[in-house]
Coordinates of C-alpha atoms in Angstrom, one line a residue:
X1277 CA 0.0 0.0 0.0
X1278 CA 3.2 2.2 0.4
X1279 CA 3.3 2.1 -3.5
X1280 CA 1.0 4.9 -4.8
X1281 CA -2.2 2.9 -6.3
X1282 CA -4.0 5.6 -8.5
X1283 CA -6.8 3.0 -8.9
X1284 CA -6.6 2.4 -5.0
X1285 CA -6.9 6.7 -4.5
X1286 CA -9.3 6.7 -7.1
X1287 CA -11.7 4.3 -5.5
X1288 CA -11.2 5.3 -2.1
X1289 CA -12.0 9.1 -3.3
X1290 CA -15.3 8.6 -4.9
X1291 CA -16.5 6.2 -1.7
X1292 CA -15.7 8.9 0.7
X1293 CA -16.2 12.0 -0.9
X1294 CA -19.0 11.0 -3.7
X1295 CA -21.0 8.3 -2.5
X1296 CA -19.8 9.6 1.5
X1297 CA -19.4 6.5 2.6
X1298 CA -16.7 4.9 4.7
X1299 CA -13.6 2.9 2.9
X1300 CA -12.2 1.6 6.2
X1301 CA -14.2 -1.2 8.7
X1302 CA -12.2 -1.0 12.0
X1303 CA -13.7 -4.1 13.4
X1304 CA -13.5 -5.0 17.4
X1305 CA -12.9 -8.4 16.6
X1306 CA -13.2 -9.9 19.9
X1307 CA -14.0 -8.9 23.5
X1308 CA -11.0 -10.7 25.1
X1309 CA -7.6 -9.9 26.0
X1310 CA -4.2 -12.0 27.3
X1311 CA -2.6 -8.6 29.3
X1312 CA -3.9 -6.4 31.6
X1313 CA -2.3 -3.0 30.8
X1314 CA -3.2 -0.1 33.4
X1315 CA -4.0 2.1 30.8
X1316 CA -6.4 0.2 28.6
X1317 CA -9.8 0.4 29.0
X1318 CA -11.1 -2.6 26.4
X1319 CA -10.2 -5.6 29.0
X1320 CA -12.1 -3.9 31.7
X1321 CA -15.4 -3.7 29.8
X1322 CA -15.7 -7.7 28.2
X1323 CA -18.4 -7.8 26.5
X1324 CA -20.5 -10.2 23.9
X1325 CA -18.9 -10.8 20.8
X1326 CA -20.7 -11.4 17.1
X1327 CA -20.7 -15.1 15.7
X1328 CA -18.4 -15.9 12.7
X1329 CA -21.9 -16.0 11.4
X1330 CA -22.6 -12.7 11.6
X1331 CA -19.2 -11.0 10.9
X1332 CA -19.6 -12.7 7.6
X1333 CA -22.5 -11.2 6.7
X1334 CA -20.9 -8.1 8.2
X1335 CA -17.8 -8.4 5.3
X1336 CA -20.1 -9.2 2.3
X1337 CA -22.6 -6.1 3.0
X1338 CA -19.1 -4.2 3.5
X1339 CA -18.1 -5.1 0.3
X1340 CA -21.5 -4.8 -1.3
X1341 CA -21.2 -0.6 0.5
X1342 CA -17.5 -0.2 -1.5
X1343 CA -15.4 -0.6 1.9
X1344 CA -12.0 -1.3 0.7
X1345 CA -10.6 -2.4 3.8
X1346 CA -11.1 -4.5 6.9
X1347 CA -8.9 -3.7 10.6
X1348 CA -8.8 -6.5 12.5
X1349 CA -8.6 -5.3 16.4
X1350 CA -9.9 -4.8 20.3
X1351 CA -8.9 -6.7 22.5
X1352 CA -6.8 -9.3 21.7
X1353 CA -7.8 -10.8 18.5
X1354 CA -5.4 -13.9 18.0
X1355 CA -6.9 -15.2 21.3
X1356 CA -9.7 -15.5 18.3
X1357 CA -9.7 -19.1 16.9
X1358 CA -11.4 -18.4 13.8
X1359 CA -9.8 -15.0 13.0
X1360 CA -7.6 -16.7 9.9
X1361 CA -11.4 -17.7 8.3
X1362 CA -12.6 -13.9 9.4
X1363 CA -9.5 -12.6 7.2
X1364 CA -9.8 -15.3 4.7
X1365 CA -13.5 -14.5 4.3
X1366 CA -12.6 -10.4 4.1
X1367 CA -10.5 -11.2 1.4
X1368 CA -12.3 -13.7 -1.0
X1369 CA -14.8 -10.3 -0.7
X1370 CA -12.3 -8.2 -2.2
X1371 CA -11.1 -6.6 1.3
X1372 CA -7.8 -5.3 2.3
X1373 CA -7.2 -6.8 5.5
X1374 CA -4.9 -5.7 8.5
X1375 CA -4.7 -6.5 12.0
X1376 CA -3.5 -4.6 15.2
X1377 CA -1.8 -7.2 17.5
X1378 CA 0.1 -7.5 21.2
X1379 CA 2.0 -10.3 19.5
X1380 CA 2.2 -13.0 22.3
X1381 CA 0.3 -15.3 20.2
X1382 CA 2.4 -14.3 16.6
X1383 CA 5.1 -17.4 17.2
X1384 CA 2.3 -19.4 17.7
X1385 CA 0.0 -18.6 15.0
X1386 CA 1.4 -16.6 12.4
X1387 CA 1.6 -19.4 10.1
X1388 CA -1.9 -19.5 10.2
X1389 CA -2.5 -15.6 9.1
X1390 CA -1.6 -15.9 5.3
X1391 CA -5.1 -13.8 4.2
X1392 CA -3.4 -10.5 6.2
X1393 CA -1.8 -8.1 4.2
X1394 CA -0.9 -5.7 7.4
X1395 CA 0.1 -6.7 10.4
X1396 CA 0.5 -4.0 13.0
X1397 CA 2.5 -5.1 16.6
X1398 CA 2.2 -2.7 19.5
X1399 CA 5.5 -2.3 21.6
X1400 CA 5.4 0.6 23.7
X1401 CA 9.5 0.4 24.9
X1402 CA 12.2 -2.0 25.7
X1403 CA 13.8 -1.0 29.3
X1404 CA 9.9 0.0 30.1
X1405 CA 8.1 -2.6 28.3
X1406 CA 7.8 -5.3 31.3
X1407 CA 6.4 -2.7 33.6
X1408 CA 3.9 -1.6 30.9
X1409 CA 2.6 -5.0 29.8
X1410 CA 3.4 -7.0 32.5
X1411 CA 5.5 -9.3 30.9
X1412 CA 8.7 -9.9 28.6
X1413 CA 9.7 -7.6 25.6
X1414 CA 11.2 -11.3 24.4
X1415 CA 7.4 -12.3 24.1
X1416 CA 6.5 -10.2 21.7
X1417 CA 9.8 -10.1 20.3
X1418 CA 9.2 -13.6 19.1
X1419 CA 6.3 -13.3 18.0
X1420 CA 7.5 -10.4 15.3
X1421 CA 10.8 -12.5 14.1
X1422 CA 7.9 -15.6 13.7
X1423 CA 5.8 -13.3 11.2
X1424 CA 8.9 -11.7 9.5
X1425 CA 9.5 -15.6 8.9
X1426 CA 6.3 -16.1 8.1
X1427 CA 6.5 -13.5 5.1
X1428 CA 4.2 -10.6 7.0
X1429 CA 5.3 -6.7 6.4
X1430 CA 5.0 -5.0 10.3
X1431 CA 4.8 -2.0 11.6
X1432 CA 5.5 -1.7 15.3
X1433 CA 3.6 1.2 17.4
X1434 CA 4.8 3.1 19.8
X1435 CA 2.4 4.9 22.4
X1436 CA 4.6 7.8 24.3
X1437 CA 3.9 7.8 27.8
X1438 CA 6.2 9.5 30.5
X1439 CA 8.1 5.8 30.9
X1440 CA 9.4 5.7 27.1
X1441 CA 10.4 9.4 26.3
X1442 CA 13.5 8.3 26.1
X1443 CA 13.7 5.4 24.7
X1444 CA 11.9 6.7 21.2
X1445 CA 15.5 6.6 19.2
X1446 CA 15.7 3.3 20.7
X1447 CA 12.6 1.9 19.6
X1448 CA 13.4 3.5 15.5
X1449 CA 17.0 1.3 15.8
X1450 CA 15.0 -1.9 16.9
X1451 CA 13.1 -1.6 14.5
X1452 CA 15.6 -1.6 11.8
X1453 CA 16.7 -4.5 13.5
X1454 CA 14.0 -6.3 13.2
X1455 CA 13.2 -4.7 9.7
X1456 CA 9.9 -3.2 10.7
X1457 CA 8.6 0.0 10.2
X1458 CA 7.5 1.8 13.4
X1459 CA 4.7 4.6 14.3
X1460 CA 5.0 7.1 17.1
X1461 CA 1.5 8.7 19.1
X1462 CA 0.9 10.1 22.8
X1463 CA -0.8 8.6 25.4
X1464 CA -4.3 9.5 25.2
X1465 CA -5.9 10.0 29.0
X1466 CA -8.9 8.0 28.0
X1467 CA -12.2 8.2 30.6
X1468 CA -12.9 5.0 32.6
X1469 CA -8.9 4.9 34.0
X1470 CA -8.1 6.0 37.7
X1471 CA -6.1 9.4 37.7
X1472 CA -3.3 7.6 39.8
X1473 CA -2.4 5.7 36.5
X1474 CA -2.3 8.9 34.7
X1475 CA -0.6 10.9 36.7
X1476 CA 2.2 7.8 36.2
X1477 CA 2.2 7.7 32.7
X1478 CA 1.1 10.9 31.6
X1479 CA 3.5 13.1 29.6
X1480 CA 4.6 15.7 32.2
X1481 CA 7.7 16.5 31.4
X1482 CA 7.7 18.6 28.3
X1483 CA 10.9 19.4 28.1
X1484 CA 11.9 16.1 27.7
X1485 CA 8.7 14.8 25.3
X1486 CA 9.7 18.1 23.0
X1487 CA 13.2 16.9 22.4
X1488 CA 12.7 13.3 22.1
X1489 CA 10.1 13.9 19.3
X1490 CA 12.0 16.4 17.7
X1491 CA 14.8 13.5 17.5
X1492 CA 12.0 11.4 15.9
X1493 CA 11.3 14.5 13.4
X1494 CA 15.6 14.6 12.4
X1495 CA 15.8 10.1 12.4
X1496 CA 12.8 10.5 10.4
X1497 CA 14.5 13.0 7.6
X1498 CA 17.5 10.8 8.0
X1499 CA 15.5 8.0 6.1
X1500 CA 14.5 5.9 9.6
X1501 CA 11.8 3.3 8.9
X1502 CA 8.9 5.8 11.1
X1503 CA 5.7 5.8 9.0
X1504 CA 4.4 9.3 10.6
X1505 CA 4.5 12.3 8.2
X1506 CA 6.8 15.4 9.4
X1507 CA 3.3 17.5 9.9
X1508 CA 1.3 14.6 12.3
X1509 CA 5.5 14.7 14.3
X1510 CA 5.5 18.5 14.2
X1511 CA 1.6 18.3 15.6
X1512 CA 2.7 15.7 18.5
X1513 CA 5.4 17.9 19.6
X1514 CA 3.6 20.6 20.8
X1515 CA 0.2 18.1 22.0
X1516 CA -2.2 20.3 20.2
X1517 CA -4.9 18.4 17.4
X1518 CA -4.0 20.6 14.2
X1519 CA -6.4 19.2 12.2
X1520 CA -10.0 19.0 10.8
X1521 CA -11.1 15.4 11.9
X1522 CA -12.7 13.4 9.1
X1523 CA -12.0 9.9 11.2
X1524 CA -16.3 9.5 11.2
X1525 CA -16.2 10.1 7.4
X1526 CA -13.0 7.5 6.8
X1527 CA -13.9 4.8 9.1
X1528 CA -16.7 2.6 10.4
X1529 CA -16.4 1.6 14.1
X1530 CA -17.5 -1.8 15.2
X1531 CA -17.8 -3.0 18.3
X1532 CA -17.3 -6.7 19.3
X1533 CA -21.2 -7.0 20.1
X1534 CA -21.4 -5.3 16.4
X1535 CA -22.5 -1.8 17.7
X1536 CA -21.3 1.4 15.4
X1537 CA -19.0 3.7 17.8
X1538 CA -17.9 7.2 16.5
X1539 CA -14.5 7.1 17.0
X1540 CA -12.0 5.4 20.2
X1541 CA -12.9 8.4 22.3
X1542 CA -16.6 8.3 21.4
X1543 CA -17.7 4.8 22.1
X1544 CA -21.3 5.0 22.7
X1545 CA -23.3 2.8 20.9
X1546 CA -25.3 4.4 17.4
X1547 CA -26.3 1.7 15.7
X1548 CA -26.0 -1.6 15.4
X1549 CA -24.5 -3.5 12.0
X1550 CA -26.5 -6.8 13.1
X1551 CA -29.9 -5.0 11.5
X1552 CA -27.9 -4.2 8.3
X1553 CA -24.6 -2.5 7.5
X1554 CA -26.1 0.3 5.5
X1555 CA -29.0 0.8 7.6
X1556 CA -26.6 1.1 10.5
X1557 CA -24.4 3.9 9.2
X1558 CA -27.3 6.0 8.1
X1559 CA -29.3 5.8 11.5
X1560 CA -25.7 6.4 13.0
X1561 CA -25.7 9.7 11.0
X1562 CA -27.1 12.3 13.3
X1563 CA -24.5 10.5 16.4
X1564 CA -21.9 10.7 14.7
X1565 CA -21.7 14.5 13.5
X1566 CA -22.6 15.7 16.9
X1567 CA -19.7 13.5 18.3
X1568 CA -17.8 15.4 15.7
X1569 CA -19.1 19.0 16.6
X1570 CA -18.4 18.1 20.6
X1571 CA -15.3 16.9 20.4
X1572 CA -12.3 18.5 21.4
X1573 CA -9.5 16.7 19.4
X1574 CA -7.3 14.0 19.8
X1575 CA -4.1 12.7 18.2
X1576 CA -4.1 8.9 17.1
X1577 CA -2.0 9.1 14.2
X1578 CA -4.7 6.6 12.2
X1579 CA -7.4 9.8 12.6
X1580 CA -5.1 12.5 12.2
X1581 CA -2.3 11.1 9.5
X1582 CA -5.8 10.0 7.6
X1583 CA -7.9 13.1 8.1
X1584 CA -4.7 15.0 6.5
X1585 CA -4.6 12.9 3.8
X1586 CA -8.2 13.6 3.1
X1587 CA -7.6 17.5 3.1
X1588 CA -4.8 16.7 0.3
X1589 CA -2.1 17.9 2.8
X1590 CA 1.1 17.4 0.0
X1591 CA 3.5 16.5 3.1
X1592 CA 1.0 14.1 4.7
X1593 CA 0.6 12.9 0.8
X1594 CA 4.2 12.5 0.3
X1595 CA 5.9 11.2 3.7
X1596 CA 3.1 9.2 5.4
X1597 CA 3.8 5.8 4.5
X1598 CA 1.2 3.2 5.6
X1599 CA -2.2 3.5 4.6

């Protein structure tokens, strides 16, 4: 996908600015999770999950609408048994498909994964990443040289919190190591998490934050393998959303139990895909546009490297390299 597609552009154009329709399905695969990170809210809030059933009715009327691709997340999805026929079943419907992983289970099941075109492994430090996740950097590790072996292209992400800052330059060498690409965003203090854990992972000290992503900004110029355009780095620096959000107009949210969601920060439930795929995102119309007009900004790099590219920003179009 790093390789300009003018078909691709083309098609994604007319679904989201003609027909304004979505061309990404960011599906919560599964309510489930192997870690229990102090600053996640999805393991704390299991919930029902659709049957394979329903999801693959859920792909065909995706296809049938002109979504061009399927994310494959929330909570844990290789804890998933059927996820390989989930992706297989995407793709035989024309589907892109990627998938958003902690990687425990990669060494173990990435043989199995050969319908995913984009694998996406989150490792949030090395020194820091026990105390994090709760476990070994080794486990995931693993998991990513088993893919690699397995003939999957990865991207690693990075979440800054205040026990990373400074191993960012770190991270962008590891992953040339591994021959990854990596992505950089800040901790977002999501509702439903105790203020003690923010307050220990929050980014406090600016200072510090400021010159660590400015390093990412120079390693970045240099030629490093970081996916994130110069603008979305420049925007992280300073914490401030610089951007017109279009992530409601880009994506379709999905919930485990098949609900439609605005966004990760606005995860009430609109609609529900189980009475129909189109009939969900037109009666989620009115919800979503006032979750737009209320909302204060955030800076996942999927929303705002995305919503750039949707504006025709030409740095966004020229040095963001992942979707």
């Amino acid at each position: 996908m790093r390789s300009f597609s003018p078909r691709l552009a083309a098609r994604a154009l007319w679904q989201m600015r003609i027909r304004k329709r979505p061309y990404v399905l960011s599906h919560g695969v599964n309510a489930r999770c192997n870690l229990r990170c102090s600053f996640c809210q999805y393991w704390r809030e299991p919930g029902g999950e659709m049957t394979k059933k329903e999801i693959f009715r859920m792909l065909d009327e995706a296809s049938s609408f002109g979504i061009g691709v399927y994310n494959a997340w929330t909570v844990e999805p290789l804890l998933r048994e059927d996820l390989p026929q989930i992706l297989r079943h995407a793709k035989s419907q024309g589907l892109i498909t990627s998938l958003v992983t902690n990687g425990l289970l990669l060494a173990k099941r990435a043989d199995e994964l050969g319908d995913l075109d984009y694998l996406s492994v989150s490792v949030d430090g090395i020194k820091s990443y026990r105390e994090l996740r709760g476990v070994d950097l080794e486990n995931a590790l693993a998991g990513i040289r088993a893919a690699k072996k397995a003939g999957h292209e990865i991207l690693i992400n990075c979440v800054i919190s205040s026990k990373n800052t400074g191993e960012l330059e770190d991270l962008v060498h590891l992953a040339e190591e591994l021959g990854t690409w990596i992505s950089f965003e800040p901790l977002h203090e999501s509702r439903g998490i105790s203020d003690s854990v923010w307050k220990d992972l929050g980014i406090r000290d600016r200072s510090e934050y400021e010159k660590a992503v400015h390093r990412l900004i120079e390693l970045k110029r240099s030629g490093a393998p970081i996916i994130n355009s110069l603008t979305y780095l420049e925007m992280i620096s300073s914490l401030k959303p610089g951007f017109k959000c279009h992530a409601s107009d880009i994506i379709l949210h999905v919930a485990a139990d098949g609900s439609i969601e605005n966004c990760r920060v606005h995860t009430q439930s609109l609609a529900n895909v189980k009475d129909g795929l189109a009939e969900a995102w037109q009666a989620s119309r009115i919800g979503r546009q006032e979750a737009v007009q209320s909302c204060p900004g955030c800076l996942f790099f999927g929303y705002a490297e995305n919503s750039l590219l949707y504006e025709f920003v030409p740095e966004v179009l020229r040095h963001y390299e992942w979707m």
